CSV table of C-alpha atoms and ligand atoms in Angstrom, one decimal:
chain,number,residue,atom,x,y,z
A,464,UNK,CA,-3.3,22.1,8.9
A,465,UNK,CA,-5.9,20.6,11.1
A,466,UNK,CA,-5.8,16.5,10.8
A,467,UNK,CA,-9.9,16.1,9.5
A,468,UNK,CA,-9.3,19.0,7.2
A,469,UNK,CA,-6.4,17.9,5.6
A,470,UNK,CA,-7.6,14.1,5.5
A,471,UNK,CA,-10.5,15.7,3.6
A,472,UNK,CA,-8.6,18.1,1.4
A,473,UNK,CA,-6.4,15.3,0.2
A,474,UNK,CA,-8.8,12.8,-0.3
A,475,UNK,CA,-10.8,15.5,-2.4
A,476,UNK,CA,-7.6,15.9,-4.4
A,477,UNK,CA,-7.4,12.1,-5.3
A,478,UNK,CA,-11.1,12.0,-6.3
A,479,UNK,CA,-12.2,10.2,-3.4
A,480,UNK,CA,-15.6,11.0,-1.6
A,481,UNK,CA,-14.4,11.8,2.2
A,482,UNK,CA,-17.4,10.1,3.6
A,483,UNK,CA,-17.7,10.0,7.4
A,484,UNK,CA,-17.1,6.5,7.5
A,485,UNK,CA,-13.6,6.8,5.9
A,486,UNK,CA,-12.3,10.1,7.8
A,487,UNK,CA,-13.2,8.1,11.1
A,488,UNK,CA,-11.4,4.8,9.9
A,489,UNK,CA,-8.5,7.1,9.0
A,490,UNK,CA,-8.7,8.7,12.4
A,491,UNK,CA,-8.7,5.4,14.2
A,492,UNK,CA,-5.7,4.2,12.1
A,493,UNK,CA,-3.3,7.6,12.8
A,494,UNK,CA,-4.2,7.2,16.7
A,495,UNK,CA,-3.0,3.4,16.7
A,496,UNK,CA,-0.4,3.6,14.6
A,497,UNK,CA,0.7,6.2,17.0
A,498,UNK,CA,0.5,4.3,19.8
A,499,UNK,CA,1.5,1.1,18.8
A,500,UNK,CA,4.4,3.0,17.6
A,501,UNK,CA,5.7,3.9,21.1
A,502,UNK,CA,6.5,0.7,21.2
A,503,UNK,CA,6.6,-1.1,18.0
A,504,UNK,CA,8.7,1.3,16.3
A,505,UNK,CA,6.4,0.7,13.1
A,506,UNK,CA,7.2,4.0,11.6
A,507,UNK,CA,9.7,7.1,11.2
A,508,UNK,CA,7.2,9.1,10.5
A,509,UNK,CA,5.8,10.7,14.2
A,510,UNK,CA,3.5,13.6,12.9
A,511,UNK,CA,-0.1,13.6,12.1
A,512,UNK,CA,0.2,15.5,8.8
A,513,UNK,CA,3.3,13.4,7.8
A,514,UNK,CA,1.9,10.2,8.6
A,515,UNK,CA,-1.7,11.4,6.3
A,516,UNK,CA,0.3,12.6,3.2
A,517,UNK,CA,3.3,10.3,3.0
A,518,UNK,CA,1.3,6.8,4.4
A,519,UNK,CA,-2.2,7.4,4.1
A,520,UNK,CA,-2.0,9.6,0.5
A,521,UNK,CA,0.8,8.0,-0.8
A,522,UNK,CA,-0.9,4.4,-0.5
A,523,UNK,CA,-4.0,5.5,-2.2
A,524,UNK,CA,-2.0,6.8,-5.6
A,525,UNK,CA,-1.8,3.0,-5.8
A,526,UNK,CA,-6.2,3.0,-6.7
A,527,UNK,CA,-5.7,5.4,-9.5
A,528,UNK,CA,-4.4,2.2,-11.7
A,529,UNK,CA,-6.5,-0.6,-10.1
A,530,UNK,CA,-10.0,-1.5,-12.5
A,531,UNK,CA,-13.3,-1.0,-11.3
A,532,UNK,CA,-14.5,-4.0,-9.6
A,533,UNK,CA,-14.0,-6.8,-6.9
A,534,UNK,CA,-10.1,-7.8,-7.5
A,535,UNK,CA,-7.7,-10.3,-5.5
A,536,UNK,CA,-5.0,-8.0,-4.4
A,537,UNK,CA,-1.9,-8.8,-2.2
A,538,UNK,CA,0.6,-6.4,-0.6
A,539,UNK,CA,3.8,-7.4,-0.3
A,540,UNK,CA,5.8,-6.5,3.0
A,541,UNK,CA,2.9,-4.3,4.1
A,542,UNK,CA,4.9,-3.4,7.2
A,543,UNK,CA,2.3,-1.4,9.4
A,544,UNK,CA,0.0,-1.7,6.1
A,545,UNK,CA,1.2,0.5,3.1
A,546,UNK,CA,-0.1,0.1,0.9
A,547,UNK,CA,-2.8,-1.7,1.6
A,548,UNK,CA,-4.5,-0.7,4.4
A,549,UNK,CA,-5.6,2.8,3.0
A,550,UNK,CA,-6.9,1.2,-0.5
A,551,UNK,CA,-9.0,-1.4,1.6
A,552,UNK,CA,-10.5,1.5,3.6
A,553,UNK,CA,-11.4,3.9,0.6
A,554,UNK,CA,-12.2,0.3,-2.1
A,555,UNK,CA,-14.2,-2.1,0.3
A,556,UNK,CA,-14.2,-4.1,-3.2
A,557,UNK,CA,-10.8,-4.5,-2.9
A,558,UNK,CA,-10.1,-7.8,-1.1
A,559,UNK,CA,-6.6,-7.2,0.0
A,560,UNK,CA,-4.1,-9.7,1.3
A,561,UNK,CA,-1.2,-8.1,3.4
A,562,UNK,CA,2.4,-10.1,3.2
A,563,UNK,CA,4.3,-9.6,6.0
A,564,UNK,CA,6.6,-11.2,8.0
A,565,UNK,CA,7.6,-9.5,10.9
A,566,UNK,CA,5.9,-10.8,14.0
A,567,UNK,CA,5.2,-7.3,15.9
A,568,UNK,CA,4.0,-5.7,12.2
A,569,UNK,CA,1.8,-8.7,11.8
A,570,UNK,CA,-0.1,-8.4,15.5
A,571,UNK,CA,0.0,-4.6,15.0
A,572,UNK,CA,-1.9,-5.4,11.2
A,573,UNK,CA,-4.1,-8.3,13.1
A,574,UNK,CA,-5.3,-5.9,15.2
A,575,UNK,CA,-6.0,-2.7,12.9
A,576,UNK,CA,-8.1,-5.5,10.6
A,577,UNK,CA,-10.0,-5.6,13.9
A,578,UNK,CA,-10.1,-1.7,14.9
A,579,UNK,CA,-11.3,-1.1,11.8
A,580,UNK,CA,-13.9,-3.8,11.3
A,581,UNK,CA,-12.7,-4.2,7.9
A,582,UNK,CA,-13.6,-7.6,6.0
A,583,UNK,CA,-11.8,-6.9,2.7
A,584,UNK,CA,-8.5,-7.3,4.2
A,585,UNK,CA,-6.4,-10.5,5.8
A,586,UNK,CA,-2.9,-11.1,7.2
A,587,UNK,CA,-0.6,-13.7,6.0
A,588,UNK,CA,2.6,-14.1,8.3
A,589,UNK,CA,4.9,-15.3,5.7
A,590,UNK,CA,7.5,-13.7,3.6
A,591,UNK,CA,6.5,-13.6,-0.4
A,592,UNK,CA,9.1,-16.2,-1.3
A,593,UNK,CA,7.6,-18.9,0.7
A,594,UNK,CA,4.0,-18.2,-0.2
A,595,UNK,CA,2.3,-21.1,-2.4
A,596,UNK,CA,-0.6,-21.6,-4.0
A,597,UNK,CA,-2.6,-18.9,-3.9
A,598,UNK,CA,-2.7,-16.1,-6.9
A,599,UNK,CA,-3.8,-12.5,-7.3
A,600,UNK,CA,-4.6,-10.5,-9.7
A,601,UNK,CA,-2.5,-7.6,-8.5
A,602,UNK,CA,0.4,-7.2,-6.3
A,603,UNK,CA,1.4,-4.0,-4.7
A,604,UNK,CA,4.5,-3.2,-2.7
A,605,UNK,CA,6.1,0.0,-1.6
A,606,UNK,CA,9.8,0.4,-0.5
A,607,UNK,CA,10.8,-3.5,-0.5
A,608,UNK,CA,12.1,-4.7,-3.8
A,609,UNK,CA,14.1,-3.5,-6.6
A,610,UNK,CA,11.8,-4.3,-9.9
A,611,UNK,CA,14.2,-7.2,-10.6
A,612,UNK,CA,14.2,-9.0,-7.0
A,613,UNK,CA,10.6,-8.0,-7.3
A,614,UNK,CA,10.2,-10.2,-10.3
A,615,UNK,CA,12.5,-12.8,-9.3
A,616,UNK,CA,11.1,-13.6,-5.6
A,617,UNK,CA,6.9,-12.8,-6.5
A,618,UNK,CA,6.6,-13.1,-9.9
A,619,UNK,CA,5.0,-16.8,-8.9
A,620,UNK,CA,2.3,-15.5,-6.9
A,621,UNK,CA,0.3,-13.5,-10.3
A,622,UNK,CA,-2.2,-14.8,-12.1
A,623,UNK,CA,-1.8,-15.2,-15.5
A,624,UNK,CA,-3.0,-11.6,-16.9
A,625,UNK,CA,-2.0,-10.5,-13.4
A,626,UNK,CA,0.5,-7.3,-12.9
A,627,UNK,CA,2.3,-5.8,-10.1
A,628,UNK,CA,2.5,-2.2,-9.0
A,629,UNK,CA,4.6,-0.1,-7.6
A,630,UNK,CA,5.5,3.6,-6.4
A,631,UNK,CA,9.2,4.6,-6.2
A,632,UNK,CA,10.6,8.3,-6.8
A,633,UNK,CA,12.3,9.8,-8.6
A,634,UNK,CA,15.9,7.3,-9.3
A,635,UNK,CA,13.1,4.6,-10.6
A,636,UNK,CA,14.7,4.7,-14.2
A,637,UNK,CA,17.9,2.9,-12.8
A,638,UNK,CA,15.5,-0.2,-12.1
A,639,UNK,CA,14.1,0.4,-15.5
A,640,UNK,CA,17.6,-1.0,-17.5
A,641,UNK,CA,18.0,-4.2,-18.4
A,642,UNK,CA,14.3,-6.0,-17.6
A,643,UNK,CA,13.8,-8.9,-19.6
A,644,UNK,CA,11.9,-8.7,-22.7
A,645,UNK,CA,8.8,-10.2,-22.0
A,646,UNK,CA,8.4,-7.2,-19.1
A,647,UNK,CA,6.2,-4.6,-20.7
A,648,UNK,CA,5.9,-1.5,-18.3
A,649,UNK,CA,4.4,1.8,-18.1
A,650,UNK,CA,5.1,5.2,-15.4
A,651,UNK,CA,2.1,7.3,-14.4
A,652,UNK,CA,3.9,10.8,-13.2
A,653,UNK,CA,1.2,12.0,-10.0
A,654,UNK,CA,1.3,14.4,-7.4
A,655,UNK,CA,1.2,13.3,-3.7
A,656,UNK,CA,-1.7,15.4,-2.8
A,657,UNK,CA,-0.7,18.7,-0.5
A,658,UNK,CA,2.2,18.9,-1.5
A,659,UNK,CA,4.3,19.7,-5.0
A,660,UNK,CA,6.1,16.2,-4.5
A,661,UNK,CA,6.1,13.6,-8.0
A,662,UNK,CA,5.2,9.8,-7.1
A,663,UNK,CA,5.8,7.4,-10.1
A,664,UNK,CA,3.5,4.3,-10.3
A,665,UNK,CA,5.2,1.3,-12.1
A,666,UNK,CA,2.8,-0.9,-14.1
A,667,UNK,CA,4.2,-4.3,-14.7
A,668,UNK,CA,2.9,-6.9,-16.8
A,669,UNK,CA,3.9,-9.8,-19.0
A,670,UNK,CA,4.0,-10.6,-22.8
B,1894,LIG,C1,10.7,-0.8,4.4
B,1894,LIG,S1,9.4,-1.7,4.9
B,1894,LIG,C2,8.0,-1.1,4.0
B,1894,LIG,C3,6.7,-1.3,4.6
B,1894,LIG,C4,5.5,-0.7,3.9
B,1894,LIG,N1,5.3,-1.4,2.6
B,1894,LIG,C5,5.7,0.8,3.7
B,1894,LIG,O1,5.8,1.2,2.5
B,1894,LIG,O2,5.6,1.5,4.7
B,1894,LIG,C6,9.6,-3.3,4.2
B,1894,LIG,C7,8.7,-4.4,4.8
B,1894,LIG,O3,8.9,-5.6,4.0
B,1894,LIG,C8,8.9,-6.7,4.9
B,1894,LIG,N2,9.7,-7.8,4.2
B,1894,LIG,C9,11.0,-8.0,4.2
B,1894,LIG,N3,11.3,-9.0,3.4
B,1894,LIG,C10,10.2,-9.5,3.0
B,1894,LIG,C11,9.8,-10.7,2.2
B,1894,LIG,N4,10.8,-11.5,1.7
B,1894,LIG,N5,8.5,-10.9,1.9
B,1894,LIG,C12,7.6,-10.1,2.4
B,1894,LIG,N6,7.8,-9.0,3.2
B,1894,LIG,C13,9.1,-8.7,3.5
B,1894,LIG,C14,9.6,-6.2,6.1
B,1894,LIG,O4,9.3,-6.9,7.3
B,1894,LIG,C15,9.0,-4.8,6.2
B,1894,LIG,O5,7.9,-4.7,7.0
């Protein structure tokens, strides 16, 4: 399918309005990450309609458990910004804090922050472990940690009624075994848009 009517199709699917300000923003990000990826090697995916459904959709399943309002997010290992690139493009009241430490990932996600003219989000070059005082009221991470390393290495950058989420597929319920008790947690079953494939948000939170 054609790149703006797919982008449009899919974002219909999620319940997002495709204005022309987003399909353009989305544009711009599928040509740099293309190019950059010559080089960078930022991404497997090479494909326009891959990189829209399994980056760009797939990262904004993540929106469909986030409250209305303005919210202190971070993403954790971000890599060329997945999540949280695409939920700062479609939530500009998102202010969105990508964690990464890779040097090239972080010039690449300097310069998108740029190309996109988008305020809401900023880079921090550091891995999660060694970041210190600051505190969100969500974290989101996709393909990094298992629930328990998750926990382990980022539970210390939540606020207090803060909770992390997640998207894994289908083998999540191995990670599920064996939390501690005060982890309370909860699966939303959703469909990446245009296509039959299941997604599984993980809600974590803390008696
Ligand atoms: C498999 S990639 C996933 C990237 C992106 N989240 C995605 O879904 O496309 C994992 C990313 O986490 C970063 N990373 C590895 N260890 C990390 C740590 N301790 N703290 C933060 N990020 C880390 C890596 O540099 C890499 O970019």
């Amino acid at each position: 399918m054609e790149r703006e009517r797919l982008l449009i199709k899919g974002l219909k699917e999620l319940g997002i309005e495709p204005s022309d300000e987003i399909i353009n923003r989305f544009d711009n990000y599928l040509f740099e990450l293309k190019k950059w990826n010559r080089a960078y090697n930022l991404t497997a995916l090479k494909n326009d309609e891959d990189i829209i459904i399994k980056h760009f959709f797939d990262s904004l399943l993540y929106l469909r458990v986030i409250p209305e309002g303005q919210r202190d997010i971070c993403d954790i290992g971000s890599g060329a910004g997945f999540p949280g690139v695409p939920m700062a493009i479609v939530n500009t009241r998102l202010n969105i804090t990508l964690i990464e430490p890779s040097r090239k990932k972080v010039a690449f996600l300097r310069h998108m922050k740029k190309a996109l003219m988008l305020n809401n989000i900023e880079v921090l070059d550091k891995r999660i472990e060694d970041v210190r005082n600051m505190l969100f009221d969500i974290a989101v991470t996709r393909a990094l940690f298992n629930i328990k390393d998750l926990i382990k290495k980022a539970g210390h950058i939540l606020k207090e009624d803060g909770f992390f989420v997640l998207n894994k597929g289908p083998r999540f319920e191995d990670e599920i075994i064996g939390l501690p008790d005060n982890v309370k947690f909860e699966v939303i079953t959703i469909t990446l848009p245009c296509t039959s494939l299941q997604r599984y948000l993980i809600v974590l939170k803390f008696a």
